[in-house]
mmCIF file of C-alpha atoms and ligand atoms in Angstrom:
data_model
loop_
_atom_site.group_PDB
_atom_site.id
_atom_site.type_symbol
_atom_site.label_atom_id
_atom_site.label_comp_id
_atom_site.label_asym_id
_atom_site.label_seq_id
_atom_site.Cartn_x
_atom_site.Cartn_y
_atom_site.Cartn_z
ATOM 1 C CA UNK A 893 0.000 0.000 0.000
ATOM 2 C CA UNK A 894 1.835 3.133 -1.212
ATOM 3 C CA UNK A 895 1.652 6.118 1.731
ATOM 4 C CA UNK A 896 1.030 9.787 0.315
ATOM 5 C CA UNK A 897 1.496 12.768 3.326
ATOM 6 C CA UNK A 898 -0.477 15.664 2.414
ATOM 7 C CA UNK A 899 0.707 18.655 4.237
ATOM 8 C CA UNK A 900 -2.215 21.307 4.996
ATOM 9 C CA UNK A 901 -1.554 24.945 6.051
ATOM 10 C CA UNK A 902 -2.140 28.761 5.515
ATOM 11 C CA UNK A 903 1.076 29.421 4.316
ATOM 12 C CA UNK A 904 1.760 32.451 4.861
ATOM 13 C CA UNK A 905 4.544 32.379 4.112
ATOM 14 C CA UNK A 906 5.708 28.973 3.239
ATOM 15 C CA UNK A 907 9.162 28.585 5.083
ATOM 16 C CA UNK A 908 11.651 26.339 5.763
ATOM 17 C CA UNK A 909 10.365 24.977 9.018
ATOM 18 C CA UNK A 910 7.174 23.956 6.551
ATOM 19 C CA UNK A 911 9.921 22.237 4.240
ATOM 20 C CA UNK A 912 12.262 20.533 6.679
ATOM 21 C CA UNK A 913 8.898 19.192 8.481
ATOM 22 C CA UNK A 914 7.172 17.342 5.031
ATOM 23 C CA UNK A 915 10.944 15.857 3.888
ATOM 24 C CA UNK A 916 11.096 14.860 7.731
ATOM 25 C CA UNK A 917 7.672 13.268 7.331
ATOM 26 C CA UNK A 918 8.409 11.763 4.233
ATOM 27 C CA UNK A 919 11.412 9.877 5.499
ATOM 28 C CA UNK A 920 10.336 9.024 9.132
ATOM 29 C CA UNK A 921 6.837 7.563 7.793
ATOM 30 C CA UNK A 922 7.660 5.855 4.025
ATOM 31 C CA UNK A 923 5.667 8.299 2.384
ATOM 32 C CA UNK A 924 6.005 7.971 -1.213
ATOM 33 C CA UNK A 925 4.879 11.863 -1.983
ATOM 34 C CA UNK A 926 3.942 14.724 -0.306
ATOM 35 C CA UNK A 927 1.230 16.943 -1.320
ATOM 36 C CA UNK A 928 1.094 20.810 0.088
ATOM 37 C CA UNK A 929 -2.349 21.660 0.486
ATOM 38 C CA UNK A 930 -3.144 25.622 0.739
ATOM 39 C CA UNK A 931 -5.807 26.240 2.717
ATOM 40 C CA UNK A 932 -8.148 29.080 0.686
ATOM 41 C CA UNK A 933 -10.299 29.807 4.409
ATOM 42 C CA UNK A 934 -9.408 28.621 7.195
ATOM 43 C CA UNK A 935 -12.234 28.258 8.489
ATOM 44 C CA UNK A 936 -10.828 28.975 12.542
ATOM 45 C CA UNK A 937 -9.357 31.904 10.890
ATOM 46 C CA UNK A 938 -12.661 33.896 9.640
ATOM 47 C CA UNK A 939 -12.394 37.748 9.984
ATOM 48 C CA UNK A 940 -8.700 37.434 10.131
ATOM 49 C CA UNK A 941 -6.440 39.249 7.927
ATOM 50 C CA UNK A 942 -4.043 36.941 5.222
ATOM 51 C CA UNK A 943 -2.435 37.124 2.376
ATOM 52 C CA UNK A 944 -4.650 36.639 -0.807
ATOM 53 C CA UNK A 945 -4.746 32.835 -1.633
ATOM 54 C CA UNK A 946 -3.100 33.211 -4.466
ATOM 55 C CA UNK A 947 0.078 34.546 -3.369
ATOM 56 C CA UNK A 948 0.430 31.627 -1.117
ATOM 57 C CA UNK A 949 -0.136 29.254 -3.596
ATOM 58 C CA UNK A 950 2.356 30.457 -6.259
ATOM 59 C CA UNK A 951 4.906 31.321 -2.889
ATOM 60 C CA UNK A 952 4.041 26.964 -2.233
ATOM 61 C CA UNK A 953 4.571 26.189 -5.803
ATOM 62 C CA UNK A 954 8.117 28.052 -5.914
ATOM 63 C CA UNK A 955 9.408 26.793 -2.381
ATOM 64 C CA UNK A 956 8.533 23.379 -3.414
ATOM 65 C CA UNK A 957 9.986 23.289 -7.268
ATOM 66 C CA UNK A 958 13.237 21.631 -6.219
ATOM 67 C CA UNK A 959 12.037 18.244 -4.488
ATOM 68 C CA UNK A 960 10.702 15.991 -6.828
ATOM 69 C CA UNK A 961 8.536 14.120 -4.012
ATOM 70 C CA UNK A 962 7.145 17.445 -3.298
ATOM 71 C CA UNK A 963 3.606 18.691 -4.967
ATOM 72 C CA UNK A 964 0.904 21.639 -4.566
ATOM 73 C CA UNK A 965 -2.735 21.309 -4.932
ATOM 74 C CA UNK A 966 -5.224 23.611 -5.724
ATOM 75 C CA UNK A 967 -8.032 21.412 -3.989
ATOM 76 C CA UNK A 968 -8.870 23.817 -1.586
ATOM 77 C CA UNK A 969 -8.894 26.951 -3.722
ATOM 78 C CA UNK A 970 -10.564 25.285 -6.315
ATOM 79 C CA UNK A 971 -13.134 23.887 -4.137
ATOM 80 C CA UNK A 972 -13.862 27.654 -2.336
ATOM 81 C CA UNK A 973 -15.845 28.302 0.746
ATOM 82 C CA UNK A 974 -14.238 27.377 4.506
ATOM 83 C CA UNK A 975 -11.148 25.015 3.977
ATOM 84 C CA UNK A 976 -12.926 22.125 5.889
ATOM 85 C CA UNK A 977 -10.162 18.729 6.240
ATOM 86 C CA UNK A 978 -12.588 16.478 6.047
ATOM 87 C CA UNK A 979 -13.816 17.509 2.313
ATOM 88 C CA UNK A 980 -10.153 17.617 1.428
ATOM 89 C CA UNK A 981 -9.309 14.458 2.632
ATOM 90 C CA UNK A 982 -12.591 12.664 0.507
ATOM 91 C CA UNK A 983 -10.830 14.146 -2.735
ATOM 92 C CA UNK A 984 -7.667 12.408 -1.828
ATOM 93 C CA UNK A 985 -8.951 9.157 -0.931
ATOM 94 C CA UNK A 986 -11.526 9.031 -4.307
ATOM 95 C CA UNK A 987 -7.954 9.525 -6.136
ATOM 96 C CA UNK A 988 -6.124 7.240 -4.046
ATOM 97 C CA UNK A 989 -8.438 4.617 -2.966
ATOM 98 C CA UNK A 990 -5.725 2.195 -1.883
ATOM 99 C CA UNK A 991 -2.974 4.796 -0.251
ATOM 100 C CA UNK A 992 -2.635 5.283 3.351
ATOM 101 C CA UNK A 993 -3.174 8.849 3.875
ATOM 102 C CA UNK A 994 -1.270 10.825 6.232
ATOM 103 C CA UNK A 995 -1.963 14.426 7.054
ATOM 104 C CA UNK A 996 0.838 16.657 8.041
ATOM 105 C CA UNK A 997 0.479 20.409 10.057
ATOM 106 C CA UNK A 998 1.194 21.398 13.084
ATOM 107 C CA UNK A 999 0.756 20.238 16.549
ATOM 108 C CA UNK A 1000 -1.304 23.532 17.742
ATOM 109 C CA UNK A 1001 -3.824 22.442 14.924
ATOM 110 C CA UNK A 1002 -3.835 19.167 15.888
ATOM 111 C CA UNK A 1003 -4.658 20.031 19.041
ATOM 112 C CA UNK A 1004 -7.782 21.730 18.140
ATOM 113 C CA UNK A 1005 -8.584 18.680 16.059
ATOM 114 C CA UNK A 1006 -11.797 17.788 17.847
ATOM 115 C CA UNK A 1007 -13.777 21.130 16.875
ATOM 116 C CA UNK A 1008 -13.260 20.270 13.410
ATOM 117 C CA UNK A 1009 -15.765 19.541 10.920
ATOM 118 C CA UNK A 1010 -16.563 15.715 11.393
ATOM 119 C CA UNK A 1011 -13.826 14.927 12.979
ATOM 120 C CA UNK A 1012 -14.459 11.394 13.810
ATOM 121 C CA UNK A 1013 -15.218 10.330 10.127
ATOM 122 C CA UNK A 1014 -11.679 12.115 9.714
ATOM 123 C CA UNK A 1015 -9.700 9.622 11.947
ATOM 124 C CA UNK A 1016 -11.352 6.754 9.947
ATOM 125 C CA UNK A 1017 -10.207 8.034 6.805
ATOM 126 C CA UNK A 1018 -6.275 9.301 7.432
ATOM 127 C CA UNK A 1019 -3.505 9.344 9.966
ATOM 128 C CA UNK A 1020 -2.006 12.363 11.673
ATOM 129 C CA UNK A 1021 1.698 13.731 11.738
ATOM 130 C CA UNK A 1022 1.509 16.571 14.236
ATOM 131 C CA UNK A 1023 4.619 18.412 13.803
ATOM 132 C CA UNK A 1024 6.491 20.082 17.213
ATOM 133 C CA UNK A 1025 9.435 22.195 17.798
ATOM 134 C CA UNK A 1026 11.654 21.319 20.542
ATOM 135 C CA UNK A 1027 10.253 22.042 23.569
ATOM 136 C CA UNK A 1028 6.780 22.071 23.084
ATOM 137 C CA UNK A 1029 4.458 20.607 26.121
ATOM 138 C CA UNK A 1030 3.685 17.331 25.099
ATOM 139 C CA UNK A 1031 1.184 16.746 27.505
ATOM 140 C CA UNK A 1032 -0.707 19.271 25.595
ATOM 141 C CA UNK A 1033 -1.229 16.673 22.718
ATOM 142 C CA UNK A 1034 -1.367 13.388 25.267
ATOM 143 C CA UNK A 1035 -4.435 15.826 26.668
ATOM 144 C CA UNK A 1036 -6.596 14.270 23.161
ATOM 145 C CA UNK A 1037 -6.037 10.786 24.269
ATOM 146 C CA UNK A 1038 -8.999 11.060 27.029
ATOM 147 C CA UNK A 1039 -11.421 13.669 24.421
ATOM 148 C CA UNK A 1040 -10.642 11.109 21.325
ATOM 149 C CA UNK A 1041 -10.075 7.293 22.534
ATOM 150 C CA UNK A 1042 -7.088 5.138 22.234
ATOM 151 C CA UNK A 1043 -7.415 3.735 18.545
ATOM 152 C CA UNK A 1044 -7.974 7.502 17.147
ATOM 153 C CA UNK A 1045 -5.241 8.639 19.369
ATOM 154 C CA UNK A 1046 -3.192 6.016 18.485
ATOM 155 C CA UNK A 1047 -3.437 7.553 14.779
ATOM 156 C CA UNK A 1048 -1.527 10.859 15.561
ATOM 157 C CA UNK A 1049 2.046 10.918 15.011
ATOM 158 C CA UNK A 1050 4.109 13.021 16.687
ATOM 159 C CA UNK A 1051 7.242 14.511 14.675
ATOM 160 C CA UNK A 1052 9.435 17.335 16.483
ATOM 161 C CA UNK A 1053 11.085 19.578 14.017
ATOM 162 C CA UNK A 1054 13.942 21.646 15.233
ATOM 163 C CA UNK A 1055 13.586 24.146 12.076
ATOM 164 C CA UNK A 1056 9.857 25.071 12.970
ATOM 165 C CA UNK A 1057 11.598 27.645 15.669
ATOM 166 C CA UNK A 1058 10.988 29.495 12.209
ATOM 167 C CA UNK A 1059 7.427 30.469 11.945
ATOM 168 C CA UNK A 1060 5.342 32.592 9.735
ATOM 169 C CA UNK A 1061 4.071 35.123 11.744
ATOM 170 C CA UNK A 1062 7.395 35.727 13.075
ATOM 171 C CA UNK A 1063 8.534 36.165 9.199
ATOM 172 C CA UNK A 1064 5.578 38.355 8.625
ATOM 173 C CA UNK A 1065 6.380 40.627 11.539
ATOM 174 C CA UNK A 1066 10.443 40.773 10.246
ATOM 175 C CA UNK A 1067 9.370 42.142 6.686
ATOM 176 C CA UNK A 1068 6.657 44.276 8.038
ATOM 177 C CA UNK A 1069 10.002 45.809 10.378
ATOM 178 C CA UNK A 1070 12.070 46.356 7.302
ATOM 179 C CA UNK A 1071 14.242 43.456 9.170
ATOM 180 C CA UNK A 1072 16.115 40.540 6.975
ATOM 181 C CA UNK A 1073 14.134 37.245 6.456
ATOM 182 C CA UNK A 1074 17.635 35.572 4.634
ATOM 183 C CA UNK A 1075 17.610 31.718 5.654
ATOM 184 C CA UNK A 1076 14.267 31.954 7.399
ATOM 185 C CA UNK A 1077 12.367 30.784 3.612
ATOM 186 C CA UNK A 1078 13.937 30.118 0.102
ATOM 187 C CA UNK A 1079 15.114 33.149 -1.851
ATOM 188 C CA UNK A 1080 12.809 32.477 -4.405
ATOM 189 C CA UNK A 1081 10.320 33.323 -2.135
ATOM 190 C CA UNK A 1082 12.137 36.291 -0.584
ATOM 191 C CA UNK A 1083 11.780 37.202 -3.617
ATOM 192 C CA UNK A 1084 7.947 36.992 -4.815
ATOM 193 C CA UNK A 1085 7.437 38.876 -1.015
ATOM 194 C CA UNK A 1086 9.923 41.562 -1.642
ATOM 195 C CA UNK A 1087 8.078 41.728 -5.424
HETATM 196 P P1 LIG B 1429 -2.407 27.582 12.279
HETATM 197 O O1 LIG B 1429 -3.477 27.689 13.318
HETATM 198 O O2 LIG B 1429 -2.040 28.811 11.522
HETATM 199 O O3 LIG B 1429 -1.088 26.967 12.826
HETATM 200 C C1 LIG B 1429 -0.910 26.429 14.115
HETATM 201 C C2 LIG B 1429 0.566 26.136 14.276
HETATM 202 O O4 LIG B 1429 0.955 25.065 13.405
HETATM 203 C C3 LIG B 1429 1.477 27.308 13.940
HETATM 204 O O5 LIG B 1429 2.590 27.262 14.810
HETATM 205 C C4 LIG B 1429 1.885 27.014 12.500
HETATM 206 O O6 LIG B 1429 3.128 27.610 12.172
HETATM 207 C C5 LIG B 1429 1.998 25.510 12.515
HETATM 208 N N1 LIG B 1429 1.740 24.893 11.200
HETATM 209 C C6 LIG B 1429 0.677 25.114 10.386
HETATM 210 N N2 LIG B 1429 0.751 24.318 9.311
HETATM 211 C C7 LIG B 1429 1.893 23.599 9.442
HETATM 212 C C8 LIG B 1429 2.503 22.598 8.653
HETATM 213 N N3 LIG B 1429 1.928 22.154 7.523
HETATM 214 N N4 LIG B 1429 3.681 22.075 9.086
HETATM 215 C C9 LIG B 1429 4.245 22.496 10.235
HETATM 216 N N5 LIG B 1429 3.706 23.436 11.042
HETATM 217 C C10 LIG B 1429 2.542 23.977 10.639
HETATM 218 O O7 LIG B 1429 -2.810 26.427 11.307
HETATM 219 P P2 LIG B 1429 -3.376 26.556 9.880
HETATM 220 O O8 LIG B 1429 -2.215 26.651 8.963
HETATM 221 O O9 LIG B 1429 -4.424 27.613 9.782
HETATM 222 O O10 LIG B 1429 -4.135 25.144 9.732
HETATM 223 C C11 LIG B 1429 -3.414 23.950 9.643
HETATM 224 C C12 LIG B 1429 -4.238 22.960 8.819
HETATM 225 O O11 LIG B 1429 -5.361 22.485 9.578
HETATM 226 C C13 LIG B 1429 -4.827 23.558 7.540
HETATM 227 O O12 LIG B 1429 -4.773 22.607 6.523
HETATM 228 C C14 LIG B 1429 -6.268 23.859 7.920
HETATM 229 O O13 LIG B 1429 -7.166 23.872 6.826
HETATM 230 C C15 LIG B 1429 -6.556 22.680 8.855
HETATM 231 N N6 LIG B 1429 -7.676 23.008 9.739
HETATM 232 C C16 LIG B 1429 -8.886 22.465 9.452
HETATM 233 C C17 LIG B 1429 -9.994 22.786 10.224
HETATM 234 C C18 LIG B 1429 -11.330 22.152 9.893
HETATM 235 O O14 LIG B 1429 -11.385 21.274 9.039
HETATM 236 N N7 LIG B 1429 -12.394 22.583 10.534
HETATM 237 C C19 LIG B 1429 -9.854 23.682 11.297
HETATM 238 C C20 LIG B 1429 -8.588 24.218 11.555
HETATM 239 C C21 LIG B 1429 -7.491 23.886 10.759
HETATM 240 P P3 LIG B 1429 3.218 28.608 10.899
HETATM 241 O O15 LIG B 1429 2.309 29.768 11.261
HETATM 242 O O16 LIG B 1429 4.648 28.936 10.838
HETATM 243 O O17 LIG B 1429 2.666 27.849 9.740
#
């Protein structure tokens, strides 16, 4: 059974923490691809201001040209209205009926996983990767094994990613100073921001 990650997000910006975290993902768990998923609304993010959805796509496209296992979807822009997982996730499995689907992000989403839209069906359909930095209270996440039961529990993967000390509000804050985001995200992105 061939294992596909599909990394969701806002994106904005892409960085490397995002980057380091799917090739991380892709190693640890045997997953044959993974596919970056911009979110178009977040729907836990209504009223709140972000960049236009297609600047984050084409800023995903260009940070993930150079790894061939690496792809972007348009699902969830195509698709419009609140970026719900659970809709996403049915588009992946009608493709891939056989695959064993993994969802990537991070662990502060995860943790909110439970006020998601159907998320029971969700835990029958794909298993979690709930990327950490160093550091991070794991308790917080070991908090969901009472709320969700052992055997969906059991389905979340934990994955602590030193790079994702990088984040993107952080970066958004730095260019918003005039201060240098070098290193922080690929140039070519840099670039489309500075653009
Ligand atoms: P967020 O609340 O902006 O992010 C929470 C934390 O996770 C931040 O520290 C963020 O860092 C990090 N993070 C986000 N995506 C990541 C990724 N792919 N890899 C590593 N770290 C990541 O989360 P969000 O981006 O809006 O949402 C994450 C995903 O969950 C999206 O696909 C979204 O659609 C989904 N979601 C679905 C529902 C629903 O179905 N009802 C509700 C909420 C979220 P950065 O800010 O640096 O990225």
């Amino acid at each position: 059974m061939k294992a596909l990650g599909i990394m969701g997000g806002t994106f904005d910006p892409i960085h490397y923490g995002h980057l380091v975290t799917a090739e991380a993902a892709r190693y640890a768990f045997g997953l044959e691809r993974v596919i970056f998923v911009p979110a178009a609304h977040p729907p836990h993010k209504e009223g709140r201001r972000i960049s236009l959805t297609n600047d984050r796509y084409l800023m995903t496209v260009l940070a993930t040209m150079t790894n061939p296992a690496f792809e972007v979807s348009q699902v969830e822009i195509e698709r419009g209205g609140p970026s719900y997982t659970i809709e996403t996730m049915r588009h992946f499995r009608s493709r891939h009926p056989e695959a064993d689907l993994h969802f990537i992000t991070g662990g502060d989403a995860i943790l909110e996983i439970c006020t998601w839209e159907q998320s029971p069906d969700l835990f029958k359909m794909c298993q979690f990767i709930a990327a950490t930095r160093p550091g991070y209270p794991l308790g917080a996440l070991e908090g969901l094994r009472e709320t969700l039961g052992d055997a969906a529990f059991r389905r979340i993967h934990r994955l602590e990613v030193p790079a994702l000390a990088i984040s993107s509000s952080e970066i958004r804050r730095r260019v918003a100073a005039g201060q240098p985001v070098k290193y922080l995200l690929p140039e070519s992105v840099e670039n489309y921001i500075t653009k």
